[in-house]
CSV table of C-alpha atoms in Angstrom, one decimal:
chain,number,residue,atom,x,y,z
A,1,MET,CA,0.2,0.3,-0.5
A,2,SER,CA,1.1,3.1,-1.2
A,3,ASN,CA,1.7,6.1,1.4
A,4,PRO,CA,-0.9,5.2,4.3
A,5,ARG,CA,-2.5,7.6,6.0
A,6,LEU,CA,-2.3,8.2,10.1
A,7,SER,CA,-4.6,10.2,11.6
A,8,VAL,CA,-5.8,11.7,14.0
A,9,SER,CA,-10.1,11.5,16.2
A,10,LEU,CA,-10.6,13.8,19.0
A,11,PRO,CA,-11.7,11.5,21.8
A,12,TYR,CA,-14.3,12.3,23.8
A,13,TRP,CA,-13.9,10.0,27.3
A,14,GLN,CA,-16.4,10.5,29.4
A,15,ASP,CA,-14.5,10.9,32.7
A,16,ARG,CA,-12.4,13.4,30.9
A,17,ASP,CA,-12.3,17.4,30.6
A,18,PRO,CA,-14.0,17.6,27.3
A,19,LEU,CA,-11.8,20.6,26.3
A,20,ASP,CA,-8.7,17.9,26.0
A,21,ALA,CA,-10.1,18.0,22.7
A,22,LEU,CA,-8.6,20.9,22.0
A,23,LEU,CA,-5.3,19.9,23.3
A,24,VAL,CA,-5.5,16.8,21.2
A,25,ALA,CA,-6.0,18.4,17.9
A,26,GLU,CA,-3.3,20.9,18.6
A,27,ALA,CA,-0.8,18.5,19.2
A,28,ALA,CA,-2.1,15.9,16.1
A,29,ASP,CA,-1.5,19.0,13.9
A,30,LYS,CA,2.0,20.0,15.0
A,31,LEU,CA,2.8,16.3,15.5
A,32,GLY,CA,2.7,16.4,11.5
A,33,TYR,CA,-0.7,14.1,11.5
A,34,ASP,CA,-2.5,13.8,8.0
A,35,ARG,CA,-5.3,14.4,8.6
A,36,LEU,CA,-8.1,15.7,12.1
A,37,TRP,CA,-11.5,13.4,12.5
A,38,LEU,CA,-14.2,15.3,14.7
A,39,GLY,CA,-17.4,13.2,15.4
A,40,GLU,CA,-19.5,14.0,17.9
A,41,MET,CA,-21.5,12.2,21.0
A,42,ALA,CA,-22.8,13.6,24.0
A,43,THR,CA,-20.8,17.4,24.4
A,44,PHE,CA,-19.9,19.4,21.4
A,45,ASP,CA,-21.7,20.3,18.6
A,46,ALA,CA,-19.1,18.4,15.0
A,47,PHE,CA,-19.7,22.0,13.2
A,48,ALA,CA,-18.6,24.6,16.5
A,49,LEU,CA,-15.5,22.4,17.5
A,50,ALA,CA,-14.5,22.6,13.8
A,51,THR,CA,-14.4,25.7,13.6
A,52,ALA,CA,-12.8,26.6,17.1
A,53,VAL,CA,-9.9,24.1,15.4
A,54,GLY,CA,-9.5,25.4,12.2
A,55,GLN,CA,-9.2,29.2,13.5
A,56,ALA,CA,-6.4,28.0,15.5
A,57,PRO,CA,-3.4,28.4,14.6
A,58,GLY,CA,-2.5,25.4,12.2
A,59,THR,CA,-2.8,23.7,8.8
A,60,ILE,CA,-4.3,19.7,9.6
A,61,PRO,CA,-7.1,19.5,7.0
A,62,LEU,CA,-10.3,18.6,8.8
A,63,CYS,CA,-12.8,15.4,8.5
A,64,ILE,CA,-16.5,15.9,10.4
A,65,GLY,CA,-18.5,13.5,11.8
A,66,PRO,CA,-19.7,10.3,10.8
A,67,LEU,CA,-23.1,12.4,12.1
A,68,ALA,CA,-26.0,10.9,12.7
A,69,VAL,CA,-28.7,10.9,9.3
A,70,ALA,CA,-31.6,10.3,11.3
A,71,VAL,CA,-30.6,13.6,13.2
A,72,ARG,CA,-29.0,16.1,10.5
A,73,THR,CA,-30.6,16.5,7.0
A,74,PRO,CA,-28.9,16.4,4.0
A,75,ALA,CA,-29.3,20.3,3.3
A,76,ASN,CA,-28.0,20.9,7.6
A,77,ILE,CA,-24.9,19.0,7.0
A,78,ALA,CA,-23.8,20.0,3.5
A,79,MET,CA,-24.6,24.2,5.2
A,80,GLY,CA,-22.6,22.5,8.1
A,81,VAL,CA,-19.7,21.2,6.0
A,82,ALA,CA,-19.5,24.3,3.9
A,83,SER,CA,-20.0,27.2,7.2
A,84,VAL,CA,-16.5,25.3,8.2
A,85,ALA,CA,-14.3,25.4,5.0
A,86,ALA,CA,-15.5,29.5,4.2
A,87,LEU,CA,-14.5,30.0,8.1
A,88,THR,CA,-11.4,28.5,7.9
A,89,GLY,CA,-10.2,28.3,5.1
A,90,ARG,CA,-8.7,24.8,6.0
A,91,PRO,CA,-9.8,21.8,3.7
A,92,VAL,CA,-13.0,20.2,4.8
A,93,SER,CA,-14.6,16.3,4.2
A,94,VAL,CA,-17.2,14.9,5.8
A,95,ALA,CA,-18.4,11.2,7.3
A,96,LEU,CA,-22.0,10.5,7.7
A,97,GLY,CA,-22.9,7.3,9.7
A,98,THR,CA,-26.3,6.0,11.5
A,99,SER,CA,-25.4,6.3,15.0
A,100,SER,CA,-27.4,4.3,17.5
A,101,THR,CA,-30.8,4.2,19.1
A,102,VAL,CA,-29.8,5.8,22.0
A,103,VAL,CA,-28.7,8.8,20.7
A,104,VAL,CA,-31.5,8.9,17.7
A,105,ASN,CA,-34.7,7.6,19.4
A,106,ASN,CA,-33.6,8.6,22.7
A,107,TRP,CA,-31.7,12.1,23.0
A,108,HIS,CA,-32.6,13.5,19.5
A,109,GLY,CA,-36.0,11.8,19.5
A,110,ARG,CA,-35.8,11.2,15.7
A,111,GLU,CA,-36.7,7.3,14.4
A,112,ARG,CA,-34.5,5.1,13.6
A,113,ARG,CA,-35.5,3.5,10.5
A,114,SER,CA,-34.6,1.9,7.2
A,115,THR,CA,-31.1,2.5,8.2
A,116,ALA,CA,-29.1,1.9,5.4
A,117,ILE,CA,-31.2,3.2,2.5
A,118,HIS,CA,-31.5,5.8,4.9
A,119,LEU,CA,-27.5,6.1,4.8
A,120,GLU,CA,-27.6,5.7,0.7
A,121,GLU,CA,-30.2,8.6,0.2
A,122,SER,CA,-28.5,11.5,3.0
A,123,ALA,CA,-24.9,10.3,1.3
A,124,ARG,CA,-26.1,10.9,-2.7
A,125,ILE,CA,-27.9,14.1,-1.5
A,126,VAL,CA,-25.5,15.6,0.2
A,127,ARG,CA,-22.5,14.9,-2.6
A,128,GLN,CA,-24.8,16.9,-4.6
A,129,LEU,CA,-25.1,19.6,-2.2
A,130,LEU,CA,-21.1,19.6,-2.0
A,131,ASP,CA,-20.6,19.7,-5.1
A,132,GLY,CA,-22.2,23.3,-5.7
A,133,GLU,CA,-25.1,21.0,-7.2
A,134,LYS,CA,-28.9,22.2,-7.3
A,135,ALA,CA,-29.7,19.4,-5.5
A,136,GLU,CA,-33.2,17.4,-6.8
A,137,PHE,CA,-33.8,13.7,-5.2
A,138,ASP,CA,-37.0,12.2,-4.0
A,139,GLY,CA,-36.2,8.8,-2.3
A,140,THR,CA,-37.8,6.5,0.9
A,141,VAL,CA,-37.1,7.9,3.7
A,142,GLU,CA,-34.9,11.4,2.1
A,143,ARG,CA,-36.4,14.0,-0.2
A,144,ILE,CA,-34.9,17.3,-1.4
A,145,THR,CA,-35.8,20.5,-4.0
A,146,GLY,CA,-34.1,22.9,-5.2
A,147,TYR,CA,-31.6,24.2,-2.8
A,148,ARG,CA,-28.4,25.4,-4.0
A,149,LEU,CA,-25.5,26.3,-0.9
A,150,ARG,CA,-24.8,29.9,-1.2
A,151,LEU,CA,-21.1,29.1,0.2
A,152,PRO,CA,-18.4,27.8,-1.9
A,153,ALA,CA,-19.1,24.3,-2.5
A,154,PRO,CA,-16.1,21.9,-0.7
A,155,GLY,CA,-16.4,19.5,-2.6
A,156,ARG,CA,-15.5,21.4,-5.5
A,157,SER,CA,-12.8,23.9,-6.4
A,158,SER,CA,-14.1,26.7,-9.3
A,159,GLU,CA,-10.2,27.8,-10.2
A,160,ARG,CA,-9.4,31.3,-11.7
A,161,ILE,CA,-6.8,30.3,-14.2
A,162,VAL,CA,-4.2,31.8,-16.5
A,163,PRO,CA,-2.2,29.8,-19.0
A,164,SER,CA,1.2,29.5,-19.1
A,165,ARG,CA,4.0,29.1,-21.8
A,166,SER,CA,4.4,25.6,-22.0
A,167,THR,CA,0.6,25.3,-21.7
A,168,LEU,CA,0.7,27.4,-24.7
A,169,GLU,CA,3.6,25.2,-26.1
A,170,ALA,CA,1.7,22.2,-26.0
A,171,THR,CA,-1.7,22.9,-27.5
A,172,GLU,CA,-2.0,23.0,-31.7
A,173,HIS,CA,-3.7,26.4,-31.3
A,174,PRO,CA,-2.5,30.1,-30.0
A,175,MET,CA,-3.9,31.9,-27.1
A,176,ARG,CA,-3.2,34.9,-25.5
A,177,THR,CA,-0.6,35.0,-22.5
A,178,GLU,CA,-0.7,39.2,-22.2
A,179,SER,CA,-1.1,38.3,-18.6
A,180,SER,CA,0.6,35.3,-17.8
A,181,GLY,CA,4.5,36.6,-17.6
A,182,ASP,CA,7.9,34.5,-17.3
A,183,VAL,CA,6.0,32.9,-14.4
A,184,GLY,CA,4.3,29.5,-14.9
A,185,GLY,CA,1.1,28.3,-14.3
A,186,ARG,CA,-0.8,31.7,-12.2
A,187,MET,CA,-3.9,30.7,-10.4
A,188,ILE,CA,-6.3,33.4,-9.2
A,189,LYS,CA,-6.8,32.2,-5.7
A,190,PRO,CA,-11.4,32.2,-5.2
A,191,ALA,CA,-12.4,33.5,-1.3
A,192,PHE,CA,-12.7,31.3,1.3
A,193,ARG,CA,-10.0,28.3,-0.8
A,194,PRO,CA,-6.7,28.7,0.1
A,195,ARG,CA,-4.7,26.5,-2.5
A,196,ASP,CA,-0.8,25.4,-2.7
A,197,SER,CA,-0.6,27.2,-5.8
A,198,ALA,CA,1.8,25.5,-7.5
A,199,ARG,CA,0.4,21.7,-8.0
A,200,MET,CA,-3.3,23.6,-8.7
A,201,ALA,CA,-1.9,25.5,-11.6
A,202,ALA,CA,0.1,22.4,-12.8
A,203,ARG,CA,-3.2,20.7,-12.5
A,204,ALA,CA,-4.7,23.6,-13.8
A,205,ASP,CA,-2.4,23.8,-17.4
A,206,CYS,CA,-2.9,19.9,-17.6
A,207,GLU,CA,-6.3,21.0,-18.1
A,208,THR,CA,-6.3,23.6,-20.5
A,209,VAL,CA,-4.1,21.2,-22.3
A,210,MET,CA,-7.6,18.9,-22.0
A,211,VAL,CA,-10.0,21.6,-22.7
A,212,ASN,CA,-7.8,22.9,-26.0
A,213,SER,CA,-6.8,19.0,-28.0
A,214,GLY,CA,-11.1,18.6,-26.8
A,215,LEU,CA,-10.8,15.7,-23.9
A,216,VAL,CA,-13.1,17.8,-21.4
A,217,ARG,CA,-15.5,19.8,-23.3
A,218,ALA,CA,-16.7,21.0,-19.5
A,219,PRO,CA,-18.7,24.4,-20.0
A,220,LEU,CA,-15.8,27.0,-19.9
A,221,ARG,CA,-16.7,30.8,-18.6
A,222,THR,CA,-14.8,33.3,-18.5
A,223,ALA,CA,-13.5,36.0,-15.8
A,224,GLY,CA,-16.0,37.5,-16.0
A,225,GLY,CA,-18.2,35.0,-15.4
A,226,SER,CA,-20.3,35.3,-19.2
A,227,SER,CA,-20.7,31.6,-20.0
A,228,GLU,CA,-19.5,31.1,-24.0
A,229,PRO,CA,-21.3,29.0,-26.4
A,230,PRO,CA,-19.8,26.2,-27.5
A,231,VAL,CA,-17.7,26.3,-30.6
A,232,GLU,CA,-17.9,22.9,-33.6
A,233,PRO,CA,-14.7,20.5,-32.8
A,234,ARG,CA,-12.9,18.9,-35.5
A,235,ALA,CA,-11.3,15.1,-34.9
A,236,ALA,CA,-8.0,15.0,-33.7
A,237,THR,CA,-5.9,11.7,-33.0
A,238,VAL,CA,-5.1,11.3,-29.4
A,239,SER,CA,-2.7,8.4,-28.0
A,240,SER,CA,-4.2,6.7,-24.9
A,241,GLY,CA,-2.6,3.7,-23.8
A,242,ALA,CA,-1.6,2.1,-26.7
A,243,ALA,CA,-4.8,2.2,-28.7
A,244,GLN,CA,-5.4,5.6,-31.0
A,245,VAL,CA,-8.9,7.0,-29.8
A,246,ALA,CA,-10.4,10.0,-31.9
A,247,ALA,CA,-11.1,13.1,-29.9
A,248,PRO,CA,-12.3,16.5,-30.6
A,249,SER,CA,-10.4,19.6,-30.3
A,250,TYR,CA,-11.1,23.2,-30.4
A,251,THR,CA,-10.1,25.6,-33.2
A,252,ARG,CA,-11.0,29.3,-31.5
A,253,ALA,CA,-8.8,30.2,-29.6
A,254,VAL,CA,-9.2,30.4,-25.4
A,255,PRO,CA,-9.7,33.1,-23.5
A,256,ASP,CA,-7.1,35.1,-21.1
A,257,GLN,CA,-8.6,33.7,-18.4
A,258,LEU,CA,-10.7,30.8,-17.6
A,259,GLU,CA,-12.7,29.1,-14.1
A,260,PHE,CA,-12.9,25.9,-14.7
A,261,ASP,CA,-15.5,23.3,-12.1
A,262,THR,CA,-13.1,20.9,-10.5
A,263,ALA,CA,-12.8,18.2,-7.7
A,264,ALA,CA,-12.0,19.9,-4.6
A,265,ALA,CA,-8.4,18.4,-4.2
A,266,GLY,CA,-8.5,17.0,-0.2
A,267,PHE,CA,-12.4,16.4,-0.3
A,268,GLU,CA,-13.7,13.2,0.7
A,269,LEU,CA,-17.5,12.3,0.9
A,270,VAL,CA,-16.8,9.0,4.0
A,271,VAL,CA,-20.0,6.8,4.9
A,272,ALA,CA,-18.8,5.4,8.2
A,273,ALA,CA,-20.3,1.5,7.9
A,274,PHE,CA,-19.8,-2.7,9.1
A,275,GLY,CA,-22.9,-4.3,8.7
A,276,GLU,CA,-23.3,-5.9,4.7
A,277,ARG,CA,-26.4,-2.9,3.6
A,278,ALA,CA,-24.3,-0.2,5.0
A,279,LEU,CA,-20.8,-1.5,3.8
A,280,ALA,CA,-23.2,-1.8,0.0
A,281,ALA,CA,-24.0,2.0,0.6
A,282,ALA,CA,-21.2,2.9,1.2
A,283,ALA,CA,-19.4,0.6,-1.8
A,284,ARG,CA,-22.3,2.7,-4.3
A,285,THR,CA,-22.0,6.3,-3.1
A,286,ALA,CA,-18.7,7.2,-0.8
A,287,ASP,CA,-15.5,8.2,-1.7
A,288,ARG,CA,-14.3,6.0,1.6
A,289,VAL,CA,-15.5,3.9,3.7
A,290,VAL,CA,-14.5,4.4,7.8
A,291,LEU,CA,-14.7,1.5,10.1
A,292,ASN,CA,-14.2,2.1,14.3
A,293,LEU,CA,-13.5,-0.5,16.8
A,294,VAL,CA,-13.0,-3.7,15.0
A,295,THR,CA,-10.0,-6.1,15.2
A,296,PRO,CA,-7.9,-6.4,11.9
A,297,ALA,CA,-9.2,-10.2,10.7
A,298,GLN,CA,-12.6,-7.6,10.5
A,299,VAL,CA,-10.9,-5.0,8.6
A,300,ALA,CA,-10.0,-7.5,6.0
A,301,ARG,CA,-13.5,-8.9,5.6
A,302,CYS,CA,-14.6,-5.4,5.1
A,303,VAL,CA,-12.0,-4.4,2.8
A,304,THR,CA,-13.4,-7.6,0.8
A,305,ALA,CA,-16.8,-6.7,0.8
A,306,VAL,CA,-16.9,-2.9,-0.4
A,307,ARG,CA,-15.0,-4.1,-2.8
A,308,ARG,CA,-17.4,-6.5,-4.4
A,309,TYR,CA,-20.2,-4.0,-4.1
A,310,ALA,CA,-18.4,-1.1,-5.8
A,311,ALA,CA,-17.6,-3.4,-8.4
A,312,ALA,CA,-21.0,-4.9,-8.6
A,313,ALA,CA,-21.5,-1.0,-9.0
A,314,ASN,CA,-18.8,-0.1,-11.7
A,315,ARG,CA,-17.6,2.1,-9.7
A,316,PRO,CA,-14.0,2.0,-8.2
A,317,ALA,CA,-13.7,1.1,-4.1
A,318,PRO,CA,-13.7,3.3,-1.8
A,319,ALA,CA,-10.7,3.8,0.4
A,320,VAL,CA,-10.9,2.5,3.4
A,321,SER,CA,-9.8,4.3,7.6
A,322,VAL,CA,-10.6,2.2,10.6
A,323,TRP,CA,-10.6,4.4,14.1
A,324,VAL,CA,-8.8,2.6,16.3
A,325,THR,CA,-7.9,4.0,19.7
A,326,ALA,CA,-4.5,3.6,21.5
A,327,ALA,CA,-1.9,4.1,24.8
A,328,ALA,CA,1.2,4.3,24.4
A,329,ASP,CA,2.5,2.0,28.0
A,330,PRO,CA,-0.9,2.8,29.5
A,331,THR,CA,-1.3,2.9,32.9
A,332,PRO,CA,-4.8,2.0,34.9
A,333,GLU,CA,-6.3,4.9,35.5
A,334,MET,CA,-5.9,5.2,31.3
A,335,LEU,CA,-7.2,1.5,31.4
A,336,LEU,CA,-10.5,2.3,33.1
A,337,THR,CA,-11.1,5.1,30.6
A,338,LEU,CA,-11.0,2.7,28.0
A,339,ARG,CA,-13.2,-0.5,29.7
A,340,ARG,CA,-15.2,2.7,30.7
A,341,GLY,CA,-16.0,3.9,26.9
A,342,MET,CA,-16.6,0.8,25.4
A,343,VAL,CA,-19.7,0.0,28.2
A,344,GLY,CA,-22.3,2.3,25.9
A,345,TYR,CA,-21.2,0.4,22.5
A,346,LEU,CA,-21.9,-2.9,23.6
A,347,ARG,CA,-25.8,-2.4,22.9
A,348,ALA,CA,-25.4,0.0,19.9
A,349,PRO,CA,-27.0,-1.6,16.4
A,350,GLY,CA,-23.3,-2.4,14.3
A,351,TYR,CA,-21.2,-2.6,17.5
A,352,ASP,CA,-22.7,-5.3,19.4
A,353,ALA,CA,-22.5,-7.6,16.3
A,354,MET,CA,-18.6,-6.6,16.0
A,355,PHE,CA,-17.8,-7.2,19.3
A,356,ALA,CA,-19.6,-11.1,19.4
A,357,GLU,CA,-17.9,-11.4,16.3
A,358,ALA,CA,-14.3,-10.7,18.4
A,359,GLY,CA,-15.8,-12.8,21.4
A,360,PHE,CA,-17.1,-10.9,23.1
A,361,GLY,CA,-20.8,-12.0,23.2
A,362,ASP,CA,-21.0,-13.1,26.9
A,363,ALA,CA,-20.5,-9.3,27.8
A,364,VAL,CA,-22.8,-7.9,24.7
A,365,ARG,CA,-25.8,-10.3,25.9
A,366,LEU,CA,-25.3,-9.2,29.8
A,367,ALA,CA,-25.4,-5.4,28.4
A,368,TYR,CA,-29.2,-6.1,26.8
A,369,SER,CA,-30.5,-7.9,29.9
A,370,GLY,CA,-30.6,-4.3,31.3
A,371,ALA,CA,-28.5,-5.2,34.1
A,372,HIS,CA,-26.4,-1.8,35.9
A,373,PRO,CA,-23.7,-0.3,33.6
A,374,ARG,CA,-21.8,-0.5,36.5
A,375,ASP,CA,-22.0,-4.7,36.8
A,376,VAL,CA,-21.7,-4.2,32.6
A,377,LEU,CA,-18.4,-2.4,33.3
A,378,ALA,CA,-17.3,-5.1,35.9
A,379,ALA,CA,-17.4,-7.8,33.0
A,380,VAL,CA,-15.5,-5.5,30.1
A,381,SER,CA,-12.3,-6.8,30.4
A,382,ASP,CA,-8.7,-5.2,29.1
A,383,GLU,CA,-8.6,-8.2,26.2
A,384,LEU,CA,-11.8,-5.8,25.1
A,385,PRO,CA,-10.7,-3.0,24.1
A,386,ALA,CA,-7.4,-5.1,22.9
A,387,ALA,CA,-8.9,-6.9,21.3
A,388,VAL,CA,-10.2,-3.5,19.0
A,389,GLY,CA,-7.5,-0.7,19.4
A,390,MET,CA,-3.1,0.2,20.4
A,391,PHE,CA,-2.1,-0.3,23.7
A,392,GLY,CA,1.4,-1.2,24.7
A,393,ASP,CA,5.2,-0.4,24.6
A,394,ALA,CA,6.0,1.3,21.0
A,395,ALA,CA,6.7,-2.3,19.6
A,396,THR,CA,3.7,-3.3,20.1
A,397,LEU,CA,2.4,-0.5,18.6
A,398,ALA,CA,4.6,-0.8,15.5
A,399,ASP,CA,3.9,-4.7,15.3
A,400,ARG,CA,-0.6,-3.4,15.6
A,401,LEU,CA,-0.1,-0.1,13.3
A,402,ALA,CA,1.0,-3.0,10.5
A,403,ALA,CA,-1.1,-5.3,11.2
A,404,TYR,CA,-4.0,-3.1,10.1
A,405,ARG,CA,-2.8,-1.9,7.3
A,406,VAL,CA,-1.7,-5.4,5.9
A,407,ALA,CA,-5.3,-5.7,6.0
A,408,GLY,CA,-6.3,-3.3,4.2
A,409,ALA,CA,-6.7,0.5,6.1
A,410,ASP,CA,-4.6,2.6,3.8
A,411,GLU,CA,-5.7,5.3,6.7
A,412,VAL,CA,-5.2,4.5,10.5
A,413,VAL,CA,-6.8,7.0,12.7
A,414,ILE,CA,-5.3,7.3,16.8
A,415,VAL,CA,-8.1,7.4,18.7
A,416,PRO,CA,-5.9,8.4,22.0
A,417,VAL,CA,-6.4,7.5,25.8
A,418,THR,CA,-5.6,10.9,27.2
A,419,ALA,CA,-5.4,11.1,30.9
A,420,ALA,CA,-5.3,14.2,33.5
A,421,ALA,CA,-1.1,14.0,33.1
A,422,ASP,CA,-1.5,13.4,30.1
A,423,PRO,CA,-4.5,15.5,28.3
A,424,ALA,CA,-3.6,15.7,24.7
A,425,GLY,CA,-2.1,12.1,25.0
A,426,LEU,CA,0.8,13.5,23.7
A,427,GLN,CA,2.7,10.3,25.0
A,428,THR,CA,1.2,8.3,22.7
A,429,LEU,CA,0.8,10.3,19.5
A,430,GLU,CA,4.1,11.0,20.0
A,431,THR,CA,5.1,7.6,19.9
A,432,ILE,CA,2.5,6.3,16.9
A,433,ALA,CA,4.2,9.2,14.7
A,434,ARG,CA,7.4,9.0,15.4
A,435,ILE,CA,6.5,5.4,14.4
A,436,GLY,CA,4.9,5.8,10.9
A,437,ARG,CA,7.7,7.7,10.3
A,438,GLU,CA,10.2,4.4,10.2
């Protein structure tokens, strides 16, 4: 697996100060982790927390969620993501999930039904909205008509470019380049969308070549915003691998500045899944699937399923991320925090099956029996979190990280255990960051 990601998710441990999350975010940024995930449970509103993190010093990209589709509407989710992107200037992705009966029914008074269908329909609508489209969808559970984001769409990047000299030389038809000077492709950055100018300019140059060769038929807009009518193409032969294919090429000059709608760099629509129907829905709609509290063997099974369902849908298989709770040289206090954090998941739909499959069916059945939480906690051994996490010395953590990657996870997301003596989980994050660089 090339360039596997190593990211961090903010933990919300029940016996820790919720504001520890800000310290974890700062540590993850400074240690060079690839991305920061911000879930939503019982403390912070995820969008508010993401905005606070994103406005602090740092550059780490954000992924908000998983957000419960039965609690938030697709429009609400898209508006929140767009708001965070606009207010922080960070690349922002979003993850969707079905959450639990406790959260949806008991806490929010909503109905949790047809979860896989609801997940897929929400993903399709959120995709439309975050791509900047006017959403139209009438499904079994979700529907929307006529809404479009008023803020820049995080899933699309509208880029105004000036073609470079190298681009001109690569095209058959000359274009005016008075604005380009002696510098390569220059990009005028749109509001709210800070980008790496060198990388984006290079991509813009390639897109200009493709437009002029006819490989891209997207409508062009001048810098002033007016649309130009399409022109009649003429045939040109373009080499594509071993085959020669006929492609149209444009015969008119292109304006000094062009504006392209392209996929935004770094944006992903993520779907949280584990059961077969949810995995199938994710494979049909998502850029990435995220798993939580699973063993490496369960990761391998889910990766295989996602690839199978994606192939059946005739689309590329989404990448797979896995959230993994972790602690370097955990103290008894940290192990208790871990065990306490597992209690609520034992009777949550989906998680119950994961734990039973991992060999902890007795604890699951006790949780469903109505036993008091302290009795359930007493039945949760240290082996349960260890089966779905990373705990121990550096060598043990390295072996465990490798096991998740070998299983097919191209992004391992560390959920650090925090403690009074280490509220940022710094020891764990430093140890794993060092392992990741080796």
